[in-house]
PDB file of C-alpha atoms in Angstrom:
ATOM      1  CA  MET A   1     -12.418  49.775 -17.073  1.00  0.00           C
ATOM      2  CA  THR A   2     -10.072  46.984 -16.271  1.00  0.00           C
ATOM      3  CA  ALA A   3     -10.258  44.154 -18.695  1.00  0.00           C
ATOM      4  CA  VAL A   4     -10.981  40.696 -17.175  1.00  0.00           C
ATOM      5  CA  PRO A   5      -8.304  38.109 -18.293  1.00  0.00           C
ATOM      6  CA  ALA A   6      -9.593  35.303 -20.569  1.00  0.00           C
ATOM      7  CA  ALA A   7     -10.115  32.013 -18.868  1.00  0.00           C
ATOM      8  CA  PRO A   8      -7.451  29.659 -19.810  1.00  0.00           C
ATOM      9  CA  ALA A   9      -8.314  26.854 -22.335  1.00  0.00           C
ATOM     10  CA  PRO A  10      -8.928  23.424 -20.700  1.00  0.00           C
ATOM     11  CA  GLU A  11      -5.741  22.120 -22.415  1.00  0.00           C
ATOM     12  CA  ARG A  12      -3.695  24.929 -21.078  1.00  0.00           C
ATOM     13  CA  VAL A  13      -5.156  24.373 -17.455  1.00  0.00           C
ATOM     14  CA  SER A  14      -4.180  20.595 -17.806  1.00  0.00           C
ATOM     15  CA  GLU A  15      -0.745  21.436 -18.950  1.00  0.00           C
ATOM     16  CA  VAL A  16       0.235  23.897 -16.491  1.00  0.00           C
ATOM     17  CA  SER A  17      -1.532  22.461 -13.306  1.00  0.00           C
ATOM     18  CA  ARG A  18       0.116  19.071 -13.983  1.00  0.00           C
ATOM     19  CA  ARG A  19       3.515  20.618 -14.591  1.00  0.00           C
ATOM     20  CA  LEU A  20       3.173  22.876 -11.628  1.00  0.00           C
ATOM     21  CA  ARG A  21       2.354  20.047  -9.381  1.00  0.00           C
ATOM     22  CA  ALA A  22       5.260  17.987 -10.491  1.00  0.00           C
ATOM     23  CA  ARG A  23       7.730  20.820  -9.976  1.00  0.00           C
ATOM     24  CA  ALA A  24       6.302  21.742  -6.549  1.00  0.00           C
ATOM     25  CA  ASP A  25       6.372  18.077  -5.538  1.00  0.00           C
ATOM     26  CA  GLY A  26      10.066  18.063  -6.677  1.00  0.00           C
ATOM     27  CA  VAL A  27      10.987  21.170  -4.679  1.00  0.00           C
ATOM     28  CA  VAL A  28       9.558  19.666  -1.533  1.00  0.00           C
ATOM     29  CA  ALA A  29      11.117  16.143  -2.191  1.00  0.00           C
ATOM     30  CA  GLU A  30      13.581  16.672   0.611  1.00  0.00           C
ATOM     31  CA  LEU A  31      10.557  16.688   2.986  1.00  0.00           C
ATOM     32  CA  TRP A  32       9.847  12.977   2.354  1.00  0.00           C
ATOM     33  CA  PHE A  33      13.450  11.777   2.136  1.00  0.00           C
ATOM     34  CA  MET A  34      15.353  13.790   4.590  1.00  0.00           C
ATOM     35  CA  PRO A  35      16.813  11.732   7.456  1.00  0.00           C
ATOM     36  CA  GLU A  36      14.326  13.026  10.021  1.00  0.00           C
ATOM     37  CA  SER A  37      11.410  11.731   7.789  1.00  0.00           C
ATOM     38  CA  GLN A  38      12.976   8.203   8.181  1.00  0.00           C
ATOM     39  CA  THR A  39      14.289   8.058  11.689  1.00  0.00           C
ATOM     40  CA  GLY A  40      12.075  10.729  13.491  1.00  0.00           C
ATOM     41  CA  TYR A  41      12.416  13.819  15.333  1.00  0.00           C
ATOM     42  CA  PRO A  42      14.264  13.135  18.702  1.00  0.00           C
ATOM     43  CA  THR A  43      13.643  16.462  20.162  1.00  0.00           C
ATOM     44  CA  LEU A  44       9.857  15.898  19.811  1.00  0.00           C
ATOM     45  CA  GLY A  45       9.905  12.178  20.536  1.00  0.00           C
ATOM     46  CA  ILE A  46       8.068  11.048  17.454  1.00  0.00           C
ATOM     47  CA  SER A  47       8.741   8.785  14.491  1.00  0.00           C
ATOM     48  CA  GLY A  48       9.441   9.916  10.901  1.00  0.00           C
ATOM     49  CA  ALA A  49       5.891   8.823   9.921  1.00  0.00           C
ATOM     50  CA  ALA A  50       4.359  10.880  12.743  1.00  0.00           C
ATOM     51  CA  GLY A  51       6.354  13.931  11.612  1.00  0.00           C
ATOM     52  CA  THR A  52       5.438  13.437   8.034  1.00  0.00           C
ATOM     53  CA  PHE A  53       1.578  12.929   8.413  1.00  0.00           C
ATOM     54  CA  GLY A  54       1.252  15.080  11.456  1.00  0.00           C
ATOM     55  CA  GLY A  55       2.918  17.834   9.571  1.00  0.00           C
ATOM     56  CA  ARG A  56       0.638  17.538   6.544  1.00  0.00           C
ATOM     57  CA  THR A  57      -2.462  17.833   8.544  1.00  0.00           C
ATOM     58  CA  GLY A  58      -1.100  20.014  11.384  1.00  0.00           C
ATOM     59  CA  PRO A  59      -2.329  23.300   9.956  1.00  0.00           C
ATOM     60  CA  LEU A  60      -5.844  22.060  10.747  1.00  0.00           C
ATOM     61  CA  GLY A  61      -4.921  21.445  14.309  1.00  0.00           C
ATOM     62  CA  ALA A  62      -4.507  18.269  16.380  1.00  0.00           C
ATOM     63  CA  LEU A  63      -7.003  16.171  14.383  1.00  0.00           C
ATOM     64  CA  PRO A  64      -7.834  12.635  15.389  1.00  0.00           C
ATOM     65  CA  GLY A  65      -5.905  10.211  13.370  1.00  0.00           C
ATOM     66  CA  ASP A  66      -9.035   8.837  11.616  1.00  0.00           C
ATOM     67  CA  ALA A  67     -10.055  12.225  10.554  1.00  0.00           C
ATOM     68  CA  ALA A  68      -6.529  13.141   9.284  1.00  0.00           C
ATOM     69  CA  ALA A  69      -6.395   9.850   7.437  1.00  0.00           C
ATOM     70  CA  ALA A  70      -9.641  10.650   5.423  1.00  0.00           C
ATOM     71  CA  LEU A  71      -7.846  13.836   4.274  1.00  0.00           C
ATOM     72  CA  LEU A  72      -4.711  11.995   3.340  1.00  0.00           C
ATOM     73  CA  ALA A  73      -6.443   9.382   1.253  1.00  0.00           C
ATOM     74  CA  PRO A  74      -5.460   7.506  -0.900  1.00  0.00           C
ATOM     75  CA  LEU A  75      -2.857   6.521   1.556  1.00  0.00           C
ATOM     76  CA  ASN A  76      -3.925   3.489   3.680  1.00  0.00           C
ATOM     77  CA  PRO A  77      -5.673   4.852   6.828  1.00  0.00           C
ATOM     78  CA  ALA A  78      -4.164   1.898   8.854  1.00  0.00           C
ATOM     79  CA  PHE A  79      -0.743   3.521   8.023  1.00  0.00           C
ATOM     80  CA  THR A  80      -1.456   7.205   8.462  1.00  0.00           C
ATOM     81  CA  ALA A  81      -4.087   7.398  11.356  1.00  0.00           C
ATOM     82  CA  PRO A  82      -1.828   5.856  14.075  1.00  0.00           C
ATOM     83  CA  ALA A  83       0.972   8.112  12.914  1.00  0.00           C
ATOM     84  CA  VAL A  84      -0.983  11.184  13.334  1.00  0.00           C
ATOM     85  CA  ASP A  85      -2.376  10.081  16.829  1.00  0.00           C
ATOM     86  CA  GLU A  86       1.340   9.430  17.718  1.00  0.00           C
ATOM     87  CA  ALA A  87       2.297  13.040  16.853  1.00  0.00           C
ATOM     88  CA  TRP A  88      -0.344  14.673  18.865  1.00  0.00           C
ATOM     89  CA  ALA A  89       0.333  12.444  21.882  1.00  0.00           C
ATOM     90  CA  ALA A  90       3.875  13.791  22.102  1.00  0.00           C
ATOM     91  CA  THR A  91       3.814  17.323  20.709  1.00  0.00           C
ATOM     92  CA  THR A  92       1.530  20.218  19.380  1.00  0.00           C
ATOM     93  CA  PRO A  93       0.870  21.164  15.712  1.00  0.00           C
ATOM     94  CA  ALA A  94       2.785  24.502  16.209  1.00  0.00           C
ATOM     95  CA  GLU A  95       5.835  22.779  17.481  1.00  0.00           C
ATOM     96  CA  LEU A  96       5.910  20.031  14.750  1.00  0.00           C
ATOM     97  CA  LEU A  97       5.095  22.586  11.864  1.00  0.00           C
ATOM     98  CA  ALA A  98       7.853  24.975  12.965  1.00  0.00           C
ATOM     99  CA  LEU A  99      10.662  22.263  13.392  1.00  0.00           C
ATOM    100  CA  ARG A 100       9.517  20.309  10.234  1.00  0.00           C
ATOM    101  CA  GLU A 101       9.686  23.636   8.146  1.00  0.00           C
ATOM    102  CA  ARG A 102      13.048  24.578   9.567  1.00  0.00           C
ATOM    103  CA  THR A 103      14.498  21.158   8.968  1.00  0.00           C
ATOM    104  CA  ALA A 104      13.233  20.888   5.332  1.00  0.00           C
ATOM    105  CA  THR A 105      14.144  24.413   4.285  1.00  0.00           C
ATOM    106  CA  ARG A 106      17.683  23.926   5.780  1.00  0.00           C
ATOM    107  CA  TYR A 107      18.088  20.927   3.562  1.00  0.00           C
ATOM    108  CA  LEU A 108      16.637  22.770   0.532  1.00  0.00           C
ATOM    109  CA  ALA A 109      19.101  25.741   1.151  1.00  0.00           C
ATOM    110  CA  GLU A 110      21.939  23.227   1.233  1.00  0.00           C
ATOM    111  CA  ILE A 111      20.716  21.669  -2.045  1.00  0.00           C
ATOM    112  CA  LEU A 112      20.024  24.970  -3.970  1.00  0.00           C
ATOM    113  CA  GLY A 113      22.270  27.353  -2.103  1.00  0.00           C
ATOM    114  CA  PRO A 114      20.492  29.992   0.271  1.00  0.00           C
ATOM    115  CA  ARG A 115      19.863  32.504  -2.638  1.00  0.00           C
ATOM    116  CA  PRO A 116      19.447  30.730  -5.956  1.00  0.00           C
ATOM    117  CA  GLN A 117      19.161  33.074  -8.956  1.00  0.00           C
ATOM    118  CA  GLY A 118      15.610  34.155  -9.590  1.00  0.00           C
ATOM    119  CA  LEU A 119      14.574  33.304  -6.046  1.00  0.00           C
ATOM    120  CA  ALA A 120      12.648  36.517  -5.265  1.00  0.00           C
ATOM    121  CA  ARG A 121      10.675  36.398  -8.638  1.00  0.00           C
ATOM    122  CA  ALA A 122      10.003  32.690  -7.979  1.00  0.00           C
ATOM    123  CA  ALA A 123       8.588  33.461  -4.394  1.00  0.00           C
ATOM    124  CA  GLU A 124       6.400  36.171  -5.917  1.00  0.00           C
ATOM    125  CA  LEU A 125       4.843  34.007  -8.558  1.00  0.00           C
ATOM    126  CA  ALA A 126       4.574  30.909  -6.314  1.00  0.00           C
ATOM    127  CA  ARG A 127       2.855  32.937  -3.580  1.00  0.00           C
ATOM    128  CA  ARG A 128       0.324  34.045  -6.235  1.00  0.00           C
ATOM    129  CA  ALA A 129      -0.333  30.509  -7.363  1.00  0.00           C
ATOM    130  CA  ALA A 130      -0.674  29.156  -3.772  1.00  0.00           C
ATOM    131  CA  ASP A 131      -3.150  31.741  -2.780  1.00  0.00           C
ATOM    132  CA  ALA A 132      -5.345  31.084  -5.774  1.00  0.00           C
ATOM    133  CA  GLY A 133      -8.356  28.945  -6.250  1.00  0.00           C
ATOM    134  CA  PRO A 134     -11.522  28.475  -4.100  1.00  0.00           C
ATOM    135  CA  VAL A 135     -11.161  26.771  -0.706  1.00  0.00           C
ATOM    136  CA  GLU A 136     -14.374  24.803  -1.076  1.00  0.00           C
ATOM    137  CA  GLY A 137     -13.637  21.071  -1.095  1.00  0.00           C
ATOM    138  CA  HIS A 138      -9.926  21.872  -0.164  1.00  0.00           C
ATOM    139  CA  PRO A 139      -9.863  22.120   3.675  1.00  0.00           C
ATOM    140  CA  LEU A 140      -6.239  21.103   4.002  1.00  0.00           C
ATOM    141  CA  ALA A 141      -5.093  23.645   1.393  1.00  0.00           C
ATOM    142  CA  ALA A 142      -7.175  26.268   3.081  1.00  0.00           C
ATOM    143  CA  ALA A 143      -5.494  25.556   6.380  1.00  0.00           C
ATOM    144  CA  HIS A 144      -2.187  25.730   4.988  1.00  0.00           C
ATOM    145  CA  ARG A 145      -2.983  29.209   3.708  1.00  0.00           C
ATOM    146  CA  THR A 146      -3.647  30.475   7.183  1.00  0.00           C
ATOM    147  CA  ARG A 147       0.070  30.195   7.908  1.00  0.00           C
ATOM    148  CA  GLY A 148       0.639  33.128   5.858  1.00  0.00           C
ATOM    149  CA  TRP A 149       4.172  34.066   4.426  1.00  0.00           C
ATOM    150  CA  SER A 150       7.568  34.618   5.996  1.00  0.00           C
ATOM    151  CA  ASP A 151      10.188  37.311   5.373  1.00  0.00           C
ATOM    152  CA  ASP A 152      12.437  34.744   3.752  1.00  0.00           C
ATOM    153  CA  PRO A 153      11.762  34.057  -0.032  1.00  0.00           C
ATOM    154  CA  LEU A 154      13.311  30.644   0.034  1.00  0.00           C
ATOM    155  CA  VAL A 155      10.889  29.514   2.849  1.00  0.00           C
ATOM    156  CA  ASP A 156       8.091  31.182   0.999  1.00  0.00           C
ATOM    157  CA  VAL A 157       8.922  29.190  -2.099  1.00  0.00           C
ATOM    158  CA  TRP A 158       8.892  26.049   0.036  1.00  0.00           C
ATOM    159  CA  ARG A 159       5.565  26.994   1.690  1.00  0.00           C
ATOM    160  CA  ALA A 160       4.065  27.791  -1.666  1.00  0.00           C
ATOM    161  CA  CYS A 161       5.221  24.501  -3.164  1.00  0.00           C
ATOM    162  CA  GLU A 162       3.667  22.483  -0.295  1.00  0.00           C
ATOM    163  CA  ARG A 163       0.360  24.363  -0.744  1.00  0.00           C
ATOM    164  CA  ILE A 164       0.253  23.867  -4.415  1.00  0.00           C
ATOM    165  CA  ARG A 165       0.941  20.221  -3.888  1.00  0.00           C
ATOM    166  CA  GLU A 166      -1.681  19.793  -1.208  1.00  0.00           C
ATOM    167  CA  ARG A 167      -4.272  21.614  -3.186  1.00  0.00           C
ATOM    168  CA  ARG A 168      -3.906  19.433  -6.207  1.00  0.00           C
ATOM    169  CA  HIS A 169      -3.922  16.370  -3.834  1.00  0.00           C
ATOM    170  CA  GLU A 170      -7.305  17.495  -2.605  1.00  0.00           C
ATOM    171  CA  SER A 171      -8.576  18.111  -6.142  1.00  0.00           C
ATOM    172  CA  HIS A 172      -7.493  14.736  -7.033  1.00  0.00           C
ATOM    173  CA  ARG A 173      -9.133  13.131  -3.959  1.00  0.00           C
ATOM    174  CA  ASN A 174     -12.452  14.962  -4.799  1.00  0.00           C
ATOM    175  CA  ALA A 175     -12.244  13.597  -8.496  1.00  0.00           C
ATOM    176  CA  TRP A 176     -11.496   9.950  -7.731  1.00  0.00           C
ATOM    177  CA  SER A 177     -14.070   9.678  -4.834  1.00  0.00           C
ATOM    178  CA  ALA A 178     -16.687  11.236  -6.972  1.00  0.00           C
ATOM    179  CA  ALA A 179     -15.918   8.451  -9.625  1.00  0.00           C
ATOM    180  CA  GLY A 180     -16.875   5.869  -7.104  1.00  0.00           C
ATOM    181  CA  LEU A 181     -13.354   4.627  -6.429  1.00  0.00           C
ATOM    182  CA  ASP A 182     -11.950   3.977  -2.977  1.00  0.00           C
ATOM    183  CA  GLY A 183      -8.385   4.703  -1.828  1.00  0.00           C
ATOM    184  CA  CYS A 184      -6.835   1.390  -2.730  1.00  0.00           C
ATOM    185  CA  GLU A 185      -8.647   1.115  -6.009  1.00  0.00           C
ATOM    186  CA  ILE A 186      -7.399   4.390  -7.304  1.00  0.00           C
ATOM    187  CA  CYS A 187      -3.881   3.264  -6.309  1.00  0.00           C
ATOM    188  CA  VAL A 188      -4.132   0.129  -8.270  1.00  0.00           C
ATOM    189  CA  LEU A 189      -5.977   1.655 -11.168  1.00  0.00           C
ATOM    190  CA  THR A 190      -3.265   4.409 -11.342  1.00  0.00           C
ATOM    191  CA  ASP A 191      -0.345   1.975 -11.249  1.00  0.00           C
ATOM    192  CA  LEU A 192      -1.939   0.117 -14.251  1.00  0.00           C
ATOM    193  CA  TRP A 193      -2.635   3.411 -15.996  1.00  0.00           C
ATOM    194  CA  ARG A 194       0.753   4.952 -15.828  1.00  0.00           C
ATOM    195  CA  GLY A 195       2.994   2.175 -14.462  1.00  0.00           C
ATOM    196  CA  PRO A 196       3.952   2.074 -10.837  1.00  0.00           C
ATOM    197  CA  LEU A 197       6.536   4.666  -9.394  1.00  0.00           C
ATOM    198  CA  ILE A 198       9.120   4.131  -6.696  1.00  0.00           C
ATOM    199  CA  SER A 199       7.163   6.634  -4.541  1.00  0.00           C
ATOM    200  CA  SER A 200       3.707   5.320  -5.282  1.00  0.00           C
ATOM    201  CA  VAL A 201       1.382   5.500  -2.493  1.00  0.00           C
ATOM    202  CA  SER A 202       0.095   2.110  -3.405  1.00  0.00           C
ATOM    203  CA  SER A 203       2.967   0.756  -1.335  1.00  0.00           C
ATOM    204  CA  SER A 204       1.049   1.747   1.842  1.00  0.00           C
ATOM    205  CA  TRP A 205      -1.541  -1.056   0.861  1.00  0.00           C
ATOM    206  CA  SER A 206      -0.704  -4.749   1.400  1.00  0.00           C
ATOM    207  CA  ALA A 207      -0.683  -7.189  -1.529  1.00  0.00           C
ATOM    208  CA  ALA A 208      -3.958  -8.627  -0.261  1.00  0.00           C
ATOM    209  CA  ASP A 209      -5.558  -5.267  -0.167  1.00  0.00           C
ATOM    210  CA  GLN A 210      -4.423  -4.614  -3.638  1.00  0.00           C
ATOM    211  CA  GLY A 211      -5.597  -7.929  -4.905  1.00  0.00           C
ATOM    212  CA  ALA A 212      -9.031  -7.405  -3.447  1.00  0.00           C
ATOM    213  CA  ALA A 213      -9.172  -3.950  -4.969  1.00  0.00           C
ATOM    214  CA  ARG A 214      -8.129  -5.436  -8.412  1.00  0.00           C
ATOM    215  CA  ASP A 215     -10.931  -7.911  -8.062  1.00  0.00           C
ATOM    216  CA  ARG A 216     -13.452  -5.050  -7.320  1.00  0.00           C
ATOM    217  CA  LEU A 217     -12.148  -3.278 -10.539  1.00  0.00           C
ATOM    218  CA  ARG A 218     -12.583  -6.294 -12.539  1.00  0.00           C
ATOM    219  CA  THR A 219     -16.265  -6.584 -11.706  1.00  0.00           C
ATOM    220  CA  ARG A 220     -16.723  -3.005 -12.966  1.00  0.00           C
ATOM    221  CA  ALA A 221     -14.829  -3.962 -16.305  1.00  0.00           C
ATOM    222  CA  LEU A 222     -12.020  -1.478 -15.475  1.00  0.00           C
ATOM    223  CA  VAL A 223      -9.492  -4.169 -15.231  1.00  0.00           C
ATOM    224  CA  SER A 224      -9.205  -7.553 -17.134  1.00  0.00           C
ATOM    225  CA  GLY A 225      -6.781  -9.961 -15.939  1.00  0.00           C
ATOM    226  CA  GLU A 226      -3.711  -7.871 -14.980  1.00  0.00           C
ATOM    227  CA  GLU A 227      -4.417  -5.181 -17.454  1.00  0.00           C
ATOM    228  CA  ILE A 228      -6.387  -1.802 -17.442  1.00  0.00           C
ATOM    229  CA  THR A 229      -9.326  -1.941 -20.096  1.00  0.00           C
ATOM    230  CA  ASP A 230     -10.328   0.793 -22.408  1.00  0.00           C
ATOM    231  CA  GLU A 231     -13.093   1.644 -19.814  1.00  0.00           C
ATOM    232  CA  GLY A 232     -10.668   1.818 -17.130  1.00  0.00           C
ATOM    233  CA  ARG A 233      -8.257   4.056 -19.016  1.00  0.00           C
ATOM    234  CA  ALA A 234     -11.234   6.281 -19.939  1.00  0.00           C
ATOM    235  CA  LEU A 235     -12.293   6.523 -16.308  1.00  0.00           C
ATOM    236  CA  ARG A 236      -8.699   7.228 -15.116  1.00  0.00           C
ATOM    237  CA  ASP A 237      -8.325   9.992 -17.698  1.00  0.00           C
ATOM    238  CA  ALA A 238     -11.502  11.467 -16.705  1.00  0.00           C
ATOM    239  CA  VAL A 239     -10.412  11.507 -13.061  1.00  0.00           C
ATOM    240  CA  GLU A 240      -7.225  13.444 -14.085  1.00  0.00           C
ATOM    241  CA  ALA A 241      -9.280  15.833 -16.193  1.00  0.00           C
ATOM    242  CA  ALA A 242     -11.655  16.397 -13.275  1.00  0.00           C
ATOM    243  CA  THR A 243      -8.651  17.152 -11.031  1.00  0.00           C
ATOM    244  CA  ASP A 244      -7.295  19.534 -13.647  1.00  0.00           C
ATOM    245  CA  GLY A 245     -10.656  21.425 -13.739  1.00  0.00           C
ATOM    246  CA  GLN A 246     -10.420  22.190 -10.072  1.00  0.00           C
ATOM    247  CA  GLU A 247      -7.008  23.869 -10.720  1.00  0.00           C
ATOM    248  CA  ARG A 248      -8.450  26.324 -13.218  1.00  0.00           C
ATOM    249  CA  GLU A 249      -8.333  29.396 -10.991  1.00  0.00           C
ATOM    250  CA  VAL A 250      -4.602  28.604 -10.008  1.00  0.00           C
ATOM    251  CA  VAL A 251      -3.536  28.556 -13.659  1.00  0.00           C
ATOM    252  CA  ALA A 252      -5.495  31.708 -14.450  1.00  0.00           C
ATOM    253  CA  ALA A 253      -4.005  33.639 -11.417  1.00  0.00           C
ATOM    254  CA  LEU A 254      -0.634  32.989 -13.114  1.00  0.00           C
ATOM    255  CA  GLY A 255      -1.688  33.999 -16.491  1.00  0.00           C
ATOM    256  CA  ASP A 256       1.214  34.639 -18.933  1.00  0.00           C
ATOM    257  CA  ASP A 257       3.634  34.172 -16.063  1.00  0.00           C
ATOM    258  CA  ALA A 258       2.965  30.475 -15.658  1.00  0.00           C
ATOM    259  CA  ASP A 259       5.899  29.445 -17.945  1.00  0.00           C
ATOM    260  CA  GLU A 260       8.304  31.730 -16.060  1.00  0.00           C
ATOM    261  CA  LEU A 261       7.496  30.099 -12.747  1.00  0.00           C
ATOM    262  CA  LEU A 262       7.779  26.578 -14.223  1.00  0.00           C
ATOM    263  CA  ALA A 263      11.202  27.568 -15.684  1.00  0.00           C
ATOM    264  CA  LEU A 264      12.361  28.926 -12.369  1.00  0.00           C
ATOM    265  CA  LEU A 265      11.230  25.816 -10.506  1.00  0.00           C
ATOM    266  CA  THR A 266      12.459  23.274 -12.908  1.00  0.00           C
ATOM    267  CA  PRO A 267      16.075  23.264 -11.971  1.00  0.00           C
ATOM    268  CA  TRP A 268      15.429  23.420  -8.329  1.00  0.00           C
ATOM    269  CA  SER A 269      12.962  20.479  -8.599  1.00  0.00           C
ATOM    270  CA  THR A 270      15.408  18.409 -10.575  1.00  0.00           C
ATOM    271  CA  ALA A 271      18.164  19.106  -7.825  1.00  0.00           C
ATOM    272  CA  ALA A 272      15.919  18.407  -4.915  1.00  0.00           C
ATOM    273  CA  VAL A 273      14.670  15.085  -6.533  1.00  0.00           C
ATOM    274  CA  ALA A 274      18.366  14.091  -7.306  1.00  0.00           C
ATOM    275  CA  TRP A 275      19.250  14.715  -3.590  1.00  0.00           C
ATOM    276  CA  ALA A 276      16.271  12.732  -2.501  1.00  0.00           C
ATOM    277  CA  SER A 277      17.249   9.883  -4.746  1.00  0.00           C
ATOM    278  CA  GLN A 278      20.577   9.657  -3.112  1.00  0.00           C
ATOM    279  CA  GLN A 279      18.983   9.543   0.306  1.00  0.00           C
ATOM    280  CA  PHE A 280      16.716   6.857  -0.914  1.00  0.00           C
ATOM    281  CA  GLY A 281      19.543   4.723  -2.044  1.00  0.00           C
ATOM    282  CA  ALA A 282      21.766   5.429   0.912  1.00  0.00           C
TER     283      ALA A 282
END
């Protein structure tokens, strides 16, 4: 009789799932900062924003912009919805997804080399993580899974990292919306909780939007003046813990191999982020 692996402790789930998301996000950093994401895809006739947001929701098909924006929250829907509509007015999901992946993985191969050491093993473990976890409440991650895998381990690492990232994004969206926060409120609360990041999605919201959200948070005693309160910090901590809890099966699927995958992804993530930082400062 095959023994059932022990469920990972909550602390281990939090540690691994947060690190895995960070490493996966780093590996696909070129996707957000490559020139095509800034200036657009001329062969398709779309802007960089259309390529970025259409590409994220493309596995679900040519969704109306408003529907896609709901999946991409907490980004401001006034920013994402028109971009998605622009994408599907000019091209198809299949065309955009194929070009976007070819472009991003070409940059990744230039950053890491076409066959970095440990690539085959990283692809094996990353595929395992990306295919793990229930799809309920994660429609975007489920749609990305339907794309399957390629015969190129570098492409598979890239696909897996995108899926891992999108799955935690949806776990996070489930958690903060269940806590009674709207998209702008979670952005403002998060910036007060951890400090704003250069790539914070709060930048998609105007100063007026953020000011109104801060006022709403003050009425709930989550913010006082310009500072997060103890109640606000406790709520934001709870949102992160609820996000972690939805990643339990992903961590369980990796088991004792989690640290190996993280060790393989770490230098690649660092290299991709450094490349992206150069593009951002160019």
